[in-house]
Amino acid sequence: MENDWDAVIIGGGVAGLSAAQMLGRSRRRTLVIDGGMPRNRFASHMHGVLGHDGTPPTGLLATGRDECRAYGVEFAAGAVAALVDEGDRLRVTRDDGSVDTARAVVIATGIRDELPDVPGLREQWGRTVLHCPYCHGWEVAGRRLAVLATPAAGLHQVELVRQLSDDVTVFTTAPVDESAAARLTARDIRIVTARVLAAHGRDGALAITTEGGEEFVVDALFTGGEPSIDLGFAAGVELVRADDPGAPLVADLRGATSHPRVFAAGNVTAPYGNVPLSMGSGSMAGAGVNAMLVAEDFARAVEDRTAARNAAWEERYATEERFWSGRVNATMAAVAAGLEPGTALDVGSGEGGDAVWLAERGWRATGVDVSATAVRRAAALAESRGVDADFRVGDGAASVPGEFDLVLASFLHSWEADFPRLRLLRDAADRVAPGGRLLIVSHAAAPPWARELPEHAPVMRTPDEELALLALDESEWQPEIVEIRRREATAPDGAAAHLDDGVLLLRRIG
Ligand SMILES: Cc1cc2nc3c(=O)[nH]c(=O)nc-3n(C[C@H](O)[C@H](O)[C@H](O)COP(=O)(O)OP(=O)(O)OC[C@H]3O[C@@H](n4cnc5c(N)ncnc54)[C@H](O)[C@@H]3O)c2cc1C
């Protein structure tokens, strides 16, 4: 689908573009949707950005977009109006009605600075009205500076500005307590408590009028805007917000939010972050999205492989009238005959020979197998023998609830190279009730007539090797039988031969 992406990035400022660059370089189909209004658009030059000092903000973004395009990232101008969770996709609708879907979304929509309500301030924002001494302080150092103190910035900003000039005036209507006033006056900072009524540009400077009619002319006024974060478009997705000014999105170092497919970066997560911080968090969010998608791709591949393997078993059963002999395995029967009947689970029960034998000896037996055909035949076998045994389709013991006195895995082998035998055996161990037993009967060696095994022959290990590989908690499991039992057999050419069965009987300490 043309409009289906690995990732959609909402917001193409420095944070969004940094995320896009990482995703493009990771060969992820990535779309950036951008409203084209970066927060620092009011400033002609950018500072404090290593390697880009003095670059116009628009120039940095243009270079960033070109870099991203080189890695296949696509761009759309517009504003996102709605974000909806559709399970394995997020639906992103723009305000012109166009729709994209994506496996992950990065929100990098920044903030809006709510300036103090003073006529003329907004017109001078980014020129003679400045937000950050680190970004624009050097350029006005040593000149006539002022600070319009706001509740958000408090008097901290005044102290930073004093580092830049000896000529500093602070405008504040909030009460300045005695010790704060003493600090400011000790550093020759003028305190003006009259309300600021207006600020207007005049010959490259700023004229500030206060209540009472007094006028102050300064070269720059610093003030901290209140961060305003508009996430109305994401109302359909539950996202945890921080209890900080502006209620930014909570995201970890990889940009992960409270929603598994939504990542966030830049000012929307850290309103006071500058360009380098926003780029860093964007870059990490891009990597975070890719890592999430990589993990998902692997999990899906395993799921698909498991489904294909299970389908192959079903096909094998379905194409033959009967696969196994229907008789109980002699080695299993010899071991189980000595156990007190209780509940039993046969993992990989096939056509039911072992489970039906257990049921005939008083066990309440359940069998699980991946093949529906095998399960049907097992149920028919139980019925024909007049015993109750429950057979169900499932992928190993993990698909059967409850705990059992005996969990049996008898000849759970396969020719598939990636057959997850150890995983299935560990799942089987998990279903053993305290005091119960895990019985694994297996081919401990290839039959004597088949010493030259083809590639991908089933894994055959001695019970000792298998016990070591299972790595079960030794304080919880007590081995009762770990041995190879030889049984008579007839080779395909009719000659007398033998088979080596591995027997592992482990008791779960109660
Ligand atoms: C006047 C001023 C000057 C500054 N100067 C400097 C400086 O010199 N050095 C420095 O380090 N920092 C500076 N900063 C800080 C800097 O602007 C931020 O750190 C930076 O812009 C944050 O980047 P961002 O990508 O998070 O957000 P932004 O740059 O704000 O980008 C967000 C983007 O998302 C888009 N958007 C928002 N909502 C939607 C939506 N619903 N759909 C689609 N797109 C959307 C916006 O249009 C915008 O393009 C300055 C800030 C200001 C206010």
CSV table of C-alpha atoms and ligand atoms in Angstrom, one decimal, residues 9-17 33-43 45-49 57 61 78-81 108-111 113 125-126 129-132 134-136 230 233 265-268 271-276 278-279, ligand 1:
chain,number,residue,atom,x,y,z
A,9,ILE,CA,7.1,11.5,11.8
A,10,ILE,CA,4.7,14.3,12.8
A,11,GLY,CA,6.7,17.5,12.8
A,12,GLY,CA,9.7,18.2,10.6
A,13,GLY,CA,11.8,20.5,12.9
A,14,VAL,CA,15.3,19.4,14.0
A,15,ALA,CA,13.9,16.7,16.3
A,16,GLY,CA,11.7,15.1,13.6
A,17,LEU,CA,14.4,15.4,10.9
A,33,ILE,CA,4.5,15.4,7.8
A,34,ASP,CA,5.4,19.0,8.7
A,35,GLY,CA,3.4,22.2,9.3
A,36,GLY,CA,6.5,24.2,8.5
A,37,MET,CA,6.4,26.4,11.6
A,38,PRO,CA,9.6,25.6,13.7
A,39,ARG,CA,9.7,27.3,17.0
A,40,ASN,CA,12.9,29.3,16.2
A,41,ARG,CA,11.6,30.6,12.9
A,42,PHE,CA,11.6,34.1,14.4
A,43,ALA,CA,15.4,34.1,14.7
A,45,HIS,CA,20.6,33.0,13.2
A,46,MET,CA,21.1,30.1,15.5
A,47,HIS,CA,23.8,29.8,18.1
A,48,GLY,CA,25.0,27.2,20.6
A,49,VAL,CA,24.8,24.5,18.0
A,57,PRO,CA,17.4,27.9,11.4
A,61,LEU,CA,16.3,22.4,8.2
A,78,GLY,CA,0.4,19.8,6.2
A,79,ALA,CA,-0.8,19.4,9.7
A,80,VAL,CA,-1.8,16.1,11.3
A,81,ALA,CA,-5.4,16.3,12.6
A,108,ALA,CA,8.0,15.9,17.2
A,109,THR,CA,5.6,18.8,17.0
A,110,GLY,CA,7.5,21.1,19.4
A,111,ILE,CA,5.9,23.8,21.5
A,113,ASP,CA,5.8,30.0,23.3
A,125,TRP,CA,10.3,38.0,19.3
A,126,GLY,CA,13.5,36.6,18.1
A,129,VAL,CA,12.9,40.1,22.5
A,130,LEU,CA,14.9,37.0,23.3
A,131,HIS,CA,14.2,33.7,25.1
A,132,CYS,CA,17.6,32.3,25.9
A,134,TYR,CA,22.8,30.9,25.7
A,135,CYS,CA,21.3,31.1,22.2
A,136,HIS,CA,21.4,34.9,21.7
A,230,ASP,CA,-1.1,21.2,21.4
A,233,PHE,CA,-4.6,15.4,17.3
A,265,ALA,CA,11.3,13.8,20.7
A,266,GLY,CA,12.3,17.4,20.9
A,267,ASN,CA,10.5,20.2,22.7
A,268,VAL,CA,7.3,18.2,22.9
A,271,PRO,CA,10.1,22.3,26.3
A,272,TYR,CA,13.3,24.0,27.5
A,273,GLY,CA,15.5,21.9,25.2
A,274,ASN,CA,17.7,23.7,22.7
A,275,VAL,CA,18.5,22.6,19.1
A,276,PRO,CA,21.3,20.1,20.1
A,278,SER,CA,16.2,18.2,20.3
A,279,MET,CA,18.4,16.8,17.6
B,1,LIG,C1,13.1,32.7,19.0
B,1,LIG,C2,13.8,31.4,19.3
B,1,LIG,C3,15.1,31.3,19.0
B,1,LIG,C4,15.8,30.1,19.2
B,1,LIG,N1,17.1,30.1,19.0
B,1,LIG,C5,17.8,29.0,19.3
B,1,LIG,C6,19.3,28.9,19.1
B,1,LIG,O1,19.9,29.8,18.6
B,1,LIG,N2,19.9,27.8,19.4
B,1,LIG,C7,19.2,26.7,20.0
B,1,LIG,O2,19.9,25.7,20.3
B,1,LIG,N3,17.9,26.7,20.2
B,1,LIG,C8,17.2,27.8,19.9
B,1,LIG,N4,15.8,27.9,20.1
B,1,LIG,C9,15.2,26.7,20.6
B,1,LIG,C10,14.7,25.8,19.4
B,1,LIG,O3,13.8,26.6,18.6
B,1,LIG,C11,14.1,24.5,19.8
B,1,LIG,O4,15.0,23.8,20.6
B,1,LIG,C12,13.8,23.6,18.6
B,1,LIG,O5,13.1,24.3,17.6
B,1,LIG,C13,13.0,22.4,19.0
B,1,LIG,O6,12.9,21.5,17.9
B,1,LIG,P1,11.6,20.6,17.7
B,1,LIG,O7,11.9,19.8,16.4
B,1,LIG,O8,11.3,19.9,18.9
B,1,LIG,O9,10.4,21.6,17.4
B,1,LIG,P2,10.2,22.7,16.3
B,1,LIG,O10,11.5,23.2,15.7
B,1,LIG,O11,9.3,23.7,16.8
B,1,LIG,O12,9.5,21.9,15.1
B,1,LIG,C14,8.2,21.3,15.2
B,1,LIG,C15,7.6,21.2,13.9
B,1,LIG,O13,6.4,20.5,14.0
B,1,LIG,C16,5.4,21.1,13.2
B,1,LIG,N5,4.0,20.7,13.7
B,1,LIG,C17,3.4,21.0,14.8
B,1,LIG,N6,2.2,20.4,14.9
B,1,LIG,C18,2.1,19.7,13.8
B,1,LIG,C19,1.0,18.9,13.3
B,1,LIG,N7,-0.1,18.7,14.0
B,1,LIG,N8,1.2,18.3,12.1
B,1,LIG,C20,2.3,18.4,11.4
B,1,LIG,N9,3.4,19.2,11.8
B,1,LIG,C21,3.2,19.8,13.0
B,1,LIG,C22,5.7,22.6,13.3
B,1,LIG,O14,5.1,23.3,12.2
B,1,LIG,C23,7.2,22.5,13.3
B,1,LIG,O15,7.7,22.6,11.9
B,1,LIG,C24,15.1,29.1,19.8
B,1,LIG,C25,13.8,29.2,20.2
B,1,LIG,C26,13.1,30.4,19.9
B,1,LIG,C27,11.7,30.5,20.3
